[in-house]
């Protein structure tokens, strides 16, 4: 049957791309927000992952555009489909939190975040989760939220200059937190202690 069944999948229940827990892994940086919040993808599988996603995205956009109206209020942590303001295309997204008539979402294949109105959100359909979520949430080892907060915008600017989007780096993948799916990384080539000292 060609029937489309909406579902309510949550971020922590989805299949993800993965990083091996070992030293010397090459990653591709997608979105380096700050040392506690970096989105990356394994360099070796980046081409395959995005090729699979391209096919899925075309179908997903066709589906969302075929709906007579779109309006959906996702719960915190729920995976949905959201329209990105820069290109008006639909992407897979996770709701971070809800506001009065919009949701703050992270686009789970690219790692960027945006405030999206409920009328530009659709409920997820199972078949659009056939490709694992690509952007992996990482944090840099030995940084605490307090240090990032104390370092303010100066630390974040310097951090982004060290790890620009679309750059690749050799990292040590130290561990993965099972609950939050966050990978802890060490980047031997970068002076993180110097970054903390400002």
mmCIF file of C-alpha atoms in Angstrom:
data_model
loop_
_atom_site.group_PDB
_atom_site.id
_atom_site.type_symbol
_atom_site.label_atom_id
_atom_site.label_comp_id
_atom_site.label_asym_id
_atom_site.label_seq_id
_atom_site.Cartn_x
_atom_site.Cartn_y
_atom_site.Cartn_z
ATOM 1 C CA UNK A 1 0.000 0.000 0.000
ATOM 2 C CA UNK A 2 1.287 3.450 -0.872
ATOM 3 C CA UNK A 3 -0.267 4.891 2.263
ATOM 4 C CA UNK A 4 1.912 7.370 4.125
ATOM 5 C CA UNK A 5 1.900 6.868 7.874
ATOM 6 C CA UNK A 6 2.972 9.795 10.040
ATOM 7 C CA UNK A 7 4.971 8.833 13.096
ATOM 8 C CA UNK A 8 6.358 10.562 16.158
ATOM 9 C CA UNK A 9 9.984 9.545 16.242
ATOM 10 C CA UNK A 10 12.296 11.115 18.787
ATOM 11 C CA UNK A 11 15.894 12.125 18.174
ATOM 12 C CA UNK A 12 17.330 9.619 20.615
ATOM 13 C CA UNK A 13 15.443 6.715 18.998
ATOM 14 C CA UNK A 14 16.721 7.325 15.467
ATOM 15 C CA UNK A 15 19.520 5.644 13.550
ATOM 16 C CA UNK A 16 22.596 7.837 13.206
ATOM 17 C CA UNK A 17 25.750 7.851 11.146
ATOM 18 C CA UNK A 18 28.561 6.921 13.535
ATOM 19 C CA UNK A 19 32.142 7.639 14.483
ATOM 20 C CA UNK A 20 34.472 4.877 15.672
ATOM 21 C CA UNK A 21 35.808 5.339 19.224
ATOM 22 C CA UNK A 22 39.511 5.533 18.369
ATOM 23 C CA UNK A 23 42.386 7.892 17.642
ATOM 24 C CA UNK A 24 43.217 9.340 14.247
ATOM 25 C CA UNK A 25 39.702 9.621 12.806
ATOM 26 C CA UNK A 26 39.159 12.170 10.041
ATOM 27 C CA UNK A 27 36.032 14.255 10.452
ATOM 28 C CA UNK A 28 34.385 16.901 8.317
ATOM 29 C CA UNK A 29 33.101 19.906 10.286
ATOM 30 C CA UNK A 30 29.531 20.941 9.452
ATOM 31 C CA UNK A 31 28.666 23.530 12.081
ATOM 32 C CA UNK A 32 31.029 24.563 14.884
ATOM 33 C CA UNK A 33 28.737 26.485 17.221
ATOM 34 C CA UNK A 34 31.023 26.414 20.269
ATOM 35 C CA UNK A 35 33.283 23.817 22.000
ATOM 36 C CA UNK A 36 30.239 22.143 23.609
ATOM 37 C CA UNK A 37 28.236 22.047 20.406
ATOM 38 C CA UNK A 38 29.997 20.966 17.217
ATOM 39 C CA UNK A 39 28.283 19.093 14.390
ATOM 40 C CA UNK A 40 30.527 16.865 12.302
ATOM 41 C CA UNK A 41 30.404 13.823 10.051
ATOM 42 C CA UNK A 42 32.930 11.020 9.386
ATOM 43 C CA UNK A 43 34.988 12.122 6.370
ATOM 44 C CA UNK A 44 35.198 8.644 4.806
ATOM 45 C CA UNK A 45 31.432 8.203 4.484
ATOM 46 C CA UNK A 46 30.415 11.804 3.815
ATOM 47 C CA UNK A 47 29.887 11.351 0.059
ATOM 48 C CA UNK A 48 27.825 8.150 0.391
ATOM 49 C CA UNK A 49 25.679 9.552 3.182
ATOM 50 C CA UNK A 50 24.754 12.713 1.295
ATOM 51 C CA UNK A 51 24.110 10.813 -1.949
ATOM 52 C CA UNK A 52 21.581 8.615 -0.127
ATOM 53 C CA UNK A 53 20.091 11.693 1.486
ATOM 54 C CA UNK A 54 19.686 13.491 -1.850
ATOM 55 C CA UNK A 55 17.268 10.846 -3.143
ATOM 56 C CA UNK A 56 15.337 10.873 0.129
ATOM 57 C CA UNK A 57 15.220 14.704 0.209
ATOM 58 C CA UNK A 58 13.717 14.903 -3.272
ATOM 59 C CA UNK A 59 10.906 12.546 -2.192
ATOM 60 C CA UNK A 60 10.429 14.350 1.100
ATOM 61 C CA UNK A 61 10.143 17.757 -0.598
ATOM 62 C CA UNK A 62 7.624 16.359 -3.055
ATOM 63 C CA UNK A 63 5.577 14.961 -0.170
ATOM 64 C CA UNK A 64 5.626 18.167 1.936
ATOM 65 C CA UNK A 65 4.847 20.367 -1.070
ATOM 66 C CA UNK A 66 1.900 18.140 -2.001
ATOM 67 C CA UNK A 67 0.123 18.741 1.322
ATOM 68 C CA UNK A 68 -2.680 21.283 1.060
ATOM 69 C CA UNK A 69 -1.603 22.922 4.303
ATOM 70 C CA UNK A 70 1.349 22.390 6.566
ATOM 71 C CA UNK A 71 1.159 23.120 10.273
ATOM 72 C CA UNK A 72 2.609 20.981 13.019
ATOM 73 C CA UNK A 73 3.672 21.544 16.614
ATOM 74 C CA UNK A 74 6.506 19.118 17.339
ATOM 75 C CA UNK A 75 7.337 18.120 20.900
ATOM 76 C CA UNK A 76 10.766 18.754 22.347
ATOM 77 C CA UNK A 77 13.154 16.143 20.966
ATOM 78 C CA UNK A 78 10.784 15.054 18.207
ATOM 79 C CA UNK A 79 12.029 14.574 14.635
ATOM 80 C CA UNK A 80 9.950 16.459 12.081
ATOM 81 C CA UNK A 81 10.362 18.052 8.652
ATOM 82 C CA UNK A 82 10.993 21.790 8.569
ATOM 83 C CA UNK A 83 11.332 24.343 5.806
ATOM 84 C CA UNK A 84 14.681 26.152 5.819
ATOM 85 C CA UNK A 85 14.357 29.905 5.292
ATOM 86 C CA UNK A 86 17.386 30.325 3.007
ATOM 87 C CA UNK A 87 16.209 28.027 0.206
ATOM 88 C CA UNK A 88 12.570 27.194 1.119
ATOM 89 C CA UNK A 89 13.336 23.478 0.928
ATOM 90 C CA UNK A 90 12.228 20.875 3.473
ATOM 91 C CA UNK A 91 14.791 19.110 5.649
ATOM 92 C CA UNK A 92 14.761 16.636 8.504
ATOM 93 C CA UNK A 93 14.896 18.489 11.811
ATOM 94 C CA UNK A 94 14.743 17.908 15.565
ATOM 95 C CA UNK A 95 12.726 20.236 17.772
ATOM 96 C CA UNK A 96 14.929 21.736 20.505
ATOM 97 C CA UNK A 97 12.138 23.723 22.133
ATOM 98 C CA UNK A 98 8.743 25.195 21.338
ATOM 99 C CA UNK A 99 7.758 28.830 21.428
ATOM 100 C CA UNK A 100 4.268 30.304 21.053
ATOM 101 C CA UNK A 101 3.894 29.747 17.295
ATOM 102 C CA UNK A 102 7.272 28.398 16.252
ATOM 103 C CA UNK A 103 9.905 25.856 17.183
ATOM 104 C CA UNK A 104 13.643 26.131 17.483
ATOM 105 C CA UNK A 105 15.000 23.242 15.413
ATOM 106 C CA UNK A 106 18.338 21.745 14.486
ATOM 107 C CA UNK A 107 18.587 20.386 10.946
ATOM 108 C CA UNK A 108 19.807 16.872 11.724
ATOM 109 C CA UNK A 109 21.771 16.309 8.517
ATOM 110 C CA UNK A 110 23.600 19.638 8.490
ATOM 111 C CA UNK A 111 23.850 20.764 12.113
ATOM 112 C CA UNK A 112 22.495 24.283 11.660
ATOM 113 C CA UNK A 113 19.725 25.714 13.823
ATOM 114 C CA UNK A 114 16.799 27.966 13.082
ATOM 115 C CA UNK A 115 13.548 29.282 14.479
ATOM 116 C CA UNK A 116 10.766 27.858 12.249
ATOM 117 C CA UNK A 117 7.076 28.760 12.310
ATOM 118 C CA UNK A 118 4.700 25.816 12.929
ATOM 119 C CA UNK A 119 3.182 26.443 9.491
ATOM 120 C CA UNK A 120 6.571 25.512 7.997
ATOM 121 C CA UNK A 121 6.778 22.223 9.892
ATOM 122 C CA UNK A 122 5.368 18.813 8.923
ATOM 123 C CA UNK A 123 5.007 15.660 10.963
ATOM 124 C CA UNK A 124 7.674 13.078 10.128
ATOM 125 C CA UNK A 125 6.803 10.073 7.986
ATOM 126 C CA UNK A 126 8.624 6.795 8.707
ATOM 127 C CA UNK A 127 10.056 6.294 5.241
ATOM 128 C CA UNK A 128 11.979 9.577 5.433
ATOM 129 C CA UNK A 129 14.044 8.107 8.248
ATOM 130 C CA UNK A 130 15.396 5.337 5.998
ATOM 131 C CA UNK A 131 18.768 7.139 5.834
ATOM 132 C CA UNK A 132 20.521 7.565 9.218
ATOM 133 C CA UNK A 133 20.699 11.103 10.626
ATOM 134 C CA UNK A 134 23.993 12.478 9.348
ATOM 135 C CA UNK A 135 25.139 15.394 11.520
ATOM 136 C CA UNK A 136 26.774 14.021 14.664
ATOM 137 C CA UNK A 137 26.658 16.118 17.814
ATOM 138 C CA UNK A 138 30.145 16.408 19.321
ATOM 139 C CA UNK A 139 31.859 18.333 22.064
ATOM 140 C CA UNK A 140 35.514 19.074 22.665
ATOM 141 C CA UNK A 141 37.067 17.209 25.614
ATOM 142 C CA UNK A 142 38.017 19.193 28.721
ATOM 143 C CA UNK A 143 35.690 22.093 28.020
ATOM 144 C CA UNK A 144 32.884 22.828 30.450
ATOM 145 C CA UNK A 145 29.750 24.873 29.699
ATOM 146 C CA UNK A 146 30.980 27.324 32.384
ATOM 147 C CA UNK A 147 34.281 27.893 30.537
ATOM 148 C CA UNK A 148 32.488 28.429 27.237
ATOM 149 C CA UNK A 149 30.074 30.849 28.885
ATOM 150 C CA UNK A 150 32.900 32.707 30.687
ATOM 151 C CA UNK A 151 34.909 32.963 27.441
ATOM 152 C CA UNK A 152 31.937 34.584 25.741
ATOM 153 C CA UNK A 153 31.837 35.676 22.126
ATOM 154 C CA UNK A 154 35.632 36.110 21.943
ATOM 155 C CA UNK A 155 36.228 32.428 22.714
ATOM 156 C CA UNK A 156 33.497 31.356 20.266
ATOM 157 C CA UNK A 157 34.913 33.532 17.456
ATOM 158 C CA UNK A 158 38.409 32.102 17.989
ATOM 159 C CA UNK A 159 36.990 28.582 18.164
ATOM 160 C CA UNK A 160 35.118 28.997 14.878
ATOM 161 C CA UNK A 161 38.293 30.346 13.254
ATOM 162 C CA UNK A 162 40.174 27.191 14.371
ATOM 163 C CA UNK A 163 37.402 24.867 13.159
ATOM 164 C CA UNK A 164 35.670 26.537 10.217
ATOM 165 C CA UNK A 165 32.649 24.837 8.582
ATOM 166 C CA UNK A 166 33.582 22.460 5.743
ATOM 167 C CA UNK A 167 37.099 21.907 7.090
ATOM 168 C CA UNK A 168 38.432 18.460 7.906
ATOM 169 C CA UNK A 169 40.478 17.499 10.956
ATOM 170 C CA UNK A 170 42.115 14.421 12.392
ATOM 171 C CA UNK A 171 40.632 13.826 15.839
ATOM 172 C CA UNK A 172 40.696 11.322 18.656
ATOM 173 C CA UNK A 173 37.167 10.129 19.367
ATOM 174 C CA UNK A 174 37.351 9.604 23.126
ATOM 175 C CA UNK A 175 33.844 8.373 23.971
ATOM 176 C CA UNK A 176 30.171 8.553 23.104
ATOM 177 C CA UNK A 177 27.503 9.331 25.644
ATOM 178 C CA UNK A 178 24.758 6.720 25.127
ATOM 179 C CA UNK A 179 22.009 8.909 26.486
ATOM 180 C CA UNK A 180 22.591 12.108 24.523
ATOM 181 C CA UNK A 181 24.443 10.586 21.520
ATOM 182 C CA UNK A 182 27.188 13.203 21.976
ATOM 183 C CA UNK A 183 30.708 12.259 20.908
ATOM 184 C CA UNK A 184 33.656 13.606 22.898
ATOM 185 C CA UNK A 185 36.581 14.650 20.703
ATOM 186 C CA UNK A 186 40.199 15.599 21.193
ATOM 187 C CA UNK A 187 41.798 17.590 18.364
ATOM 188 C CA UNK A 188 45.561 17.218 18.842
ATOM 189 C CA UNK A 189 46.445 19.741 16.117
ATOM 190 C CA UNK A 190 44.576 22.603 17.822
ATOM 191 C CA UNK A 191 45.674 24.507 20.917
ATOM 192 C CA UNK A 192 42.548 24.221 23.054
ATOM 193 C CA UNK A 193 44.326 25.223 26.277
ATOM 194 C CA UNK A 194 45.461 28.416 24.556
ATOM 195 C CA UNK A 195 41.869 29.016 23.501
ATOM 196 C CA UNK A 196 40.694 28.790 27.129
ATOM 197 C CA UNK A 197 43.320 31.258 28.299
ATOM 198 C CA UNK A 198 42.143 33.725 25.663
#
